Amino acid sequence: MDSDDIMHLGIAELRAAILRREVTAVAAAEASLAALARWQPVTNALARTRAEAALASAAAVDRAIAGGSDPGPLAGVPMAHKDMYYRAGELAECGAKLRRGHVPQVTSTALARLDAAGSVQVATLNMAEFAFNPTGHNDHTGHVRNPWNPEHITGGSSSGSGAAVAARATFAALGSDTGGSIRLPAAICGVPGLKPTWGLVSRAGAMPLSASLDTVGPLAISAHDCAMVTQAIAGADAEDPDCAARPVPAYLGSLAAGAEGLVIGVDRGFLWAGIHPEVAAVLEEALEGWGRAGATGVPVEAPQLDEVRTRIGTVILAESAALHGAMLRQSADSYTAAVRGRLESGLAIPAATYLDAMRARAPLTRAFCEAVFGRCDALFAPVLLDPVPTIAQSDVGAPGAGRWYATIPRNTSLFNYLGLPALSLPSGFTGNGLPCGHQIVGRPFDEATLFRAGHAFQRVTGWHRRAPAYPG
């Protein structure tokens, strides 16, 4: 099996081939490193490789298998992760000038759990500065570019994660999602990505942005692969007091059930307002796909989403400004203009306004769940309302750039405030040749239903199997 063939396998397929010794873990790691290097001039997704450490870890997997051991549920699977997950003794620069040369002394819980599951981290990936930009622009590290067309954005802030997974240069990548930073690059680059329920996955050892909203989750080639990665990283952690102490379901066990009997809700009010006709056409076809998968669609009306949108803006701006306040006052010029402007606006938010937003969170979440999940198992919603813009169109200072910063995360950030799980799924392509995606939103801690539904949808649509052509 050559390198290109290896990189187009799913996680379960690769693991099975490694356990059967048809492919070595070393060969898989080498294939991923080669693909990352091949795509780097096009996408700029790569922050740095860890080739020596990765090949040593892969060799250890091969030795364990040769000795009759099973190294874990992700045995030998190469992955690369957003440059905000700390690994003791290794650089973690968080896409920021202020973090250049930063070497943490702790390893994030998510990385430690992936290590324990047998995966091999081959690289770290570029990201938007301090994970605080929905487009993926970054003047410090260079903009990450969409592998489908490098003139276009990847979405942010997990820009490198979206580009690298879409390019089939890594089998999965951790992102983070505070206002859409997993689902946006997933939809824009044409891969699945999960924002888990707030509290499902530990944030310990990951760069914080907004403690009330931050979540850790995967981008991967399929809903099935997202489930495999989530299975490995989810669960209680004493190092993160917000991490829920509850059993983690066996996500893979539910996938075979399909979508028969599932009810998918569609709210064509706030969530579809202002949608571009090309995007609407793609999503109408996606809804037909849900029908072919066996799900039933019903209209629903999600309450008070305009208020939720206002509240999420208050929380993310206030909490990020509080986190960065001292650095901002001392080193304002070290931030890009886009991030500095958002942080400065957060410093102006009164404490009473922030506290009101936090007090409203539980009742708004309860009202949403009662109104929506009283009628359906998952809510269907657009991710982006417009075709993917170019990097130039959405850069700071470009005419109309402010509109992109407002509209790109509009439909994703709602569910960060509500704390609900949301799985982004590829839905097709708009006229500019760029991917288009939708998200399905579930009840708290009901990722199992999202994975089951997403897997069924992908079996009848196949959009997740489309990949950009290798460069060169």
JSON list of N, CA and C in Angstrom, two decimals, residues 18-19 23-26 54-72 74-77 115 117-120:
[
{"chain": "A", "resi": 18, "resn": "ILE", "atom": "N", "xyz": [-2.91, -1.93, 10.45]},
{"chain": "A", "resi": 18, "resn": "ILE", "atom": "CA", "xyz": [-1.71, -1.93, 11.29]},
{"chain": "A", "resi": 18, "resn": "ILE", "atom": "C", "xyz": [-1.70, -3.15, 12.21]},
{"chain": "A", "resi": 19, "resn": "LEU", "atom": "N", "xyz": [-2.85, -3.48, 12.79]},
{"chain": "A", "resi": 19, "resn": "LEU", "atom": "CA", "xyz": [-2.90, -4.65, 13.68]},
{"chain": "A", "resi": 19, "resn": "LEU", "atom": "C", "xyz": [-2.65, -5.94, 12.90]},
{"chain": "A", "resi": 23, "resn": "VAL", "atom": "N", "xyz": [0.25, -2.82, 7.14]},
{"chain": "A", "resi": 23, "resn": "VAL", "atom": "CA", "xyz": [0.88, -1.50, 7.11]},
{"chain": "A", "resi": 23, "resn": "VAL", "atom": "C", "xyz": [1.54, -1.31, 8.46]},
{"chain": "A", "resi": 24, "resn": "THR", "atom": "N", "xyz": [2.72, -0.76, 8.49]},
{"chain": "A", "resi": 24, "resn": "THR", "atom": "CA", "xyz": [3.34, -0.47, 9.78]},
{"chain": "A", "resi": 24, "resn": "THR", "atom": "C", "xyz": [2.92, 0.91, 10.26]},
{"chain": "A", "resi": 25, "resn": "ALA", "atom": "N", "xyz": [2.94, 1.09, 11.56]},
{"chain": "A", "resi": 25, "resn": "ALA", "atom": "CA", "xyz": [2.66, 2.41, 12.11]},
{"chain": "A", "resi": 25, "resn": "ALA", "atom": "C", "xyz": [3.71, 3.42, 11.65]},
{"chain": "A", "resi": 26, "resn": "VAL", "atom": "N", "xyz": [4.94, 2.96, 11.49]},
{"chain": "A", "resi": 26, "resn": "VAL", "atom": "CA", "xyz": [6.00, 3.84, 11.00]},
{"chain": "A", "resi": 26, "resn": "VAL", "atom": "C", "xyz": [5.68, 4.31, 9.59]},
{"chain": "A", "resi": 54, "resn": "ALA", "atom": "N", "xyz": [7.54, 11.32, 16.69]},
{"chain": "A", "resi": 54, "resn": "ALA", "atom": "CA", "xyz": [6.44, 10.56, 16.09]},
{"chain": "A", "resi": 54, "resn": "ALA", "atom": "C", "xyz": [6.92, 9.20, 15.58]},
{"chain": "A", "resi": 55, "resn": "LEU", "atom": "N", "xyz": [8.03, 9.16, 14.90]},
{"chain": "A", "resi": 55, "resn": "LEU", "atom": "CA", "xyz": [8.53, 7.89, 14.38]},
{"chain": "A", "resi": 55, "resn": "LEU", "atom": "C", "xyz": [8.94, 6.95, 15.50]},
{"chain": "A", "resi": 56, "resn": "ALA", "atom": "N", "xyz": [9.44, 7.52, 16.61]},
{"chain": "A", "resi": 56, "resn": "ALA", "atom": "CA", "xyz": [9.76, 6.67, 17.76]},
{"chain": "A", "resi": 56, "resn": "ALA", "atom": "C", "xyz": [8.49, 6.09, 18.37]},
{"chain": "A", "resi": 57, "resn": "SER", "atom": "N", "xyz": [7.43, 6.90, 18.47]},
{"chain": "A", "resi": 57, "resn": "SER", "atom": "CA", "xyz": [6.16, 6.39, 19.00]},
{"chain": "A", "resi": 57, "resn": "SER", "atom": "C", "xyz": [5.56, 5.34, 18.08]},
{"chain": "A", "resi": 58, "resn": "ALA", "atom": "N", "xyz": [5.65, 5.58, 16.77]},
{"chain": "A", "resi": 58, "resn": "ALA", "atom": "CA", "xyz": [5.12, 4.62, 15.82]},
{"chain": "A", "resi": 58, "resn": "ALA", "atom": "C", "xyz": [5.89, 3.30, 15.87]},
{"chain": "A", "resi": 59, "resn": "ALA", "atom": "N", "xyz": [7.20, 3.39, 16.02]},
{"chain": "A", "resi": 59, "resn": "ALA", "atom": "CA", "xyz": [8.00, 2.16, 16.13]},
{"chain": "A", "resi": 59, "resn": "ALA", "atom": "C", "xyz": [7.62, 1.37, 17.37]},
{"chain": "A", "resi": 60, "resn": "ALA", "atom": "N", "xyz": [7.31, 2.08, 18.46]},
{"chain": "A", "resi": 60, "resn": "ALA", "atom": "CA", "xyz": [6.88, 1.40, 19.69]},
{"chain": "A", "resi": 60, "resn": "ALA", "atom": "C", "xyz": [5.55, 0.68, 19.47]},
{"chain": "A", "resi": 61, "resn": "VAL", "atom": "N", "xyz": [4.66, 1.27, 18.70]},
{"chain": "A", "resi": 61, "resn": "VAL", "atom": "CA", "xyz": [3.40, 0.61, 18.37]},
{"chain": "A", "resi": 61, "resn": "VAL", "atom": "C", "xyz": [3.68, -0.67, 17.58]},
{"chain": "A", "resi": 62, "resn": "ASP", "atom": "N", "xyz": [4.54, -0.57, 16.59]},
{"chain": "A", "resi": 62, "resn": "ASP", "atom": "CA", "xyz": [4.87, -1.76, 15.79]},
{"chain": "A", "resi": 62, "resn": "ASP", "atom": "C", "xyz": [5.49, -2.86, 16.63]},
{"chain": "A", "resi": 63, "resn": "ARG", "atom": "N", "xyz": [6.35, -2.49, 17.56]},
{"chain": "A", "resi": 63, "resn": "ARG", "atom": "CA", "xyz": [6.98, -3.51, 18.42]},
{"chain": "A", "resi": 63, "resn": "ARG", "atom": "C", "xyz": [5.93, -4.18, 19.31]},
{"chain": "A", "resi": 64, "resn": "ALA", "atom": "N", "xyz": [5.00, -3.38, 19.83]},
{"chain": "A", "resi": 64, "resn": "ALA", "atom": "CA", "xyz": [3.96, -3.95, 20.70]},
{"chain": "A", "resi": 64, "resn": "ALA", "atom": "C", "xyz": [3.11, -4.95, 19.92]},
{"chain": "A", "resi": 65, "resn": "ILE", "atom": "N", "xyz": [2.75, -4.60, 18.70]},
{"chain": "A", "resi": 65, "resn": "ILE", "atom": "CA", "xyz": [1.93, -5.49, 17.89]},
{"chain": "A", "resi": 65, "resn": "ILE", "atom": "C", "xyz": [2.70, -6.77, 17.55]},
{"chain": "A", "resi": 66, "resn": "ALA", "atom": "N", "xyz": [3.98, -6.61, 17.21]},
{"chain": "A", "resi": 66, "resn": "ALA", "atom": "CA", "xyz": [4.80, -7.78, 16.91]},
{"chain": "A", "resi": 66, "resn": "ALA", "atom": "C", "xyz": [4.92, -8.71, 18.11]},
{"chain": "A", "resi": 67, "resn": "GLY", "atom": "N", "xyz": [4.83, -8.12, 19.30]},
{"chain": "A", "resi": 67, "resn": "GLY", "atom": "CA", "xyz": [4.90, -8.91, 20.53]},
{"chain": "A", "resi": 67, "resn": "GLY", "atom": "C", "xyz": [3.56, -9.46, 20.98]},
{"chain": "A", "resi": 68, "resn": "GLY", "atom": "N", "xyz": [2.51, -9.24, 20.19]},
{"chain": "A", "resi": 68, "resn": "GLY", "atom": "CA", "xyz": [1.20, -9.79, 20.51]},
{"chain": "A", "resi": 68, "resn": "GLY", "atom": "C", "xyz": [0.29, -8.88, 21.30]},
{"chain": "A", "resi": 69, "resn": "SER", "atom": "N", "xyz": [0.66, -7.61, 21.48]},
{"chain": "A", "resi": 69, "resn": "SER", "atom": "CA", "xyz": [-0.15, -6.68, 22.25]},
{"chain": "A", "resi": 69, "resn": "SER", "atom": "C", "xyz": [-0.98, -5.80, 21.33]},
{"chain": "A", "resi": 70, "resn": "ASP", "atom": "N", "xyz": [-2.09, -5.31, 21.86]},
{"chain": "A", "resi": 70, "resn": "ASP", "atom": "CA", "xyz": [-2.92, -4.33, 21.16]},
{"chain": "A", "resi": 70, "resn": "ASP", "atom": "C", "xyz": [-2.64, -2.97, 21.80]},
{"chain": "A", "resi": 71, "resn": "PRO", "atom": "N", "xyz": [-2.00, -2.05, 21.07]},
{"chain": "A", "resi": 71, "resn": "PRO", "atom": "CA", "xyz": [-1.61, -0.76, 21.68]},
{"chain": "A", "resi": 71, "resn": "PRO", "atom": "C", "xyz": [-2.76, 0.20, 21.94]},
{"chain": "A", "resi": 72, "resn": "GLY", "atom": "N", "xyz": [-3.98, -0.15, 21.54]},
{"chain": "A", "resi": 72, "resn": "GLY", "atom": "CA", "xyz": [-5.10, 0.72, 21.87]},
{"chain": "A", "resi": 72, "resn": "GLY", "atom": "C", "xyz": [-6.05, 0.94, 20.72]},
{"chain": "A", "resi": 74, "resn": "LEU", "atom": "N", "xyz": [-6.73, 3.47, 18.98]},
{"chain": "A", "resi": 74, "resn": "LEU", "atom": "CA", "xyz": [-6.24, 4.33, 17.90]},
{"chain": "A", "resi": 74, "resn": "LEU", "atom": "C", "xyz": [-4.81, 3.94, 17.53]},
{"chain": "A", "resi": 75, "resn": "ALA", "atom": "N", "xyz": [-4.51, 2.66, 17.65]},
{"chain": "A", "resi": 75, "resn": "ALA", "atom": "CA", "xyz": [-3.14, 2.16, 17.51]},
{"chain": "A", "resi": 75, "resn": "ALA", "atom": "C", "xyz": [-2.49, 2.59, 16.20]},
{"chain": "A", "resi": 76, "resn": "GLY", "atom": "N", "xyz": [-1.44, 3.40, 16.32]},
{"chain": "A", "resi": 76, "resn": "GLY", "atom": "CA", "xyz": [-0.64, 3.78, 15.17]},
{"chain": "A", "resi": 76, "resn": "GLY", "atom": "C", "xyz": [-1.26, 4.82, 14.26]},
{"chain": "A", "resi": 77, "resn": "VAL", "atom": "N", "xyz": [-2.38, 5.40, 14.63]},
{"chain": "A", "resi": 77, "resn": "VAL", "atom": "CA", "xyz": [-3.06, 6.37, 13.75]},
{"chain": "A", "resi": 77, "resn": "VAL", "atom": "C", "xyz": [-2.39, 7.74, 13.87]},
{"chain": "A", "resi": 115, "resn": "ASP", "atom": "N", "xyz": [-2.54, 9.72, 23.39]},
{"chain": "A", "resi": 115, "resn": "ASP", "atom": "CA", "xyz": [-1.32, 8.90, 23.51]},
{"chain": "A", "resi": 115, "resn": "ASP", "atom": "C", "xyz": [-1.66, 7.53, 24.08]},
{"chain": "A", "resi": 117, "resn": "ALA", "atom": "N", "xyz": [-4.36, 5.96, 23.93]},
{"chain": "A", "resi": 117, "resn": "ALA", "atom": "CA", "xyz": [-5.14, 5.17, 22.98]},
{"chain": "A", "resi": 117, "resn": "ALA", "atom": "C", "xyz": [-4.29, 4.67, 21.82]},
{"chain": "A", "resi": 118, "resn": "GLY", "atom": "N", "xyz": [-3.02, 5.05, 21.78]},
{"chain": "A", "resi": 118, "resn": "GLY", "atom": "CA", "xyz": [-2.11, 4.54, 20.77]},
{"chain": "A", "resi": 118, "resn": "GLY", "atom": "C", "xyz": [-1.90, 5.42, 19.57]},
{"chain": "A", "resi": 119, "resn": "SER", "atom": "N", "xyz": [-2.52, 6.60, 19.52]},
{"chain": "A", "resi": 119, "resn": "SER", "atom": "CA", "xyz": [-2.34, 7.46, 18.36]},
{"chain": "A", "resi": 119, "resn": "SER", "atom": "C", "xyz": [-0.93, 8.07, 18.37]},
{"chain": "A", "resi": 120, "resn": "VAL", "atom": "N", "xyz": [-0.51, 8.55, 17.23]},
{"chain": "A", "resi": 120, "resn": "VAL", "atom": "CA", "xyz": [0.84, 9.10, 17.05]},
{"chain": "A", "resi": 120, "resn": "VAL", "atom": "C", "xyz": [0.71, 10.55, 16.58]}
]
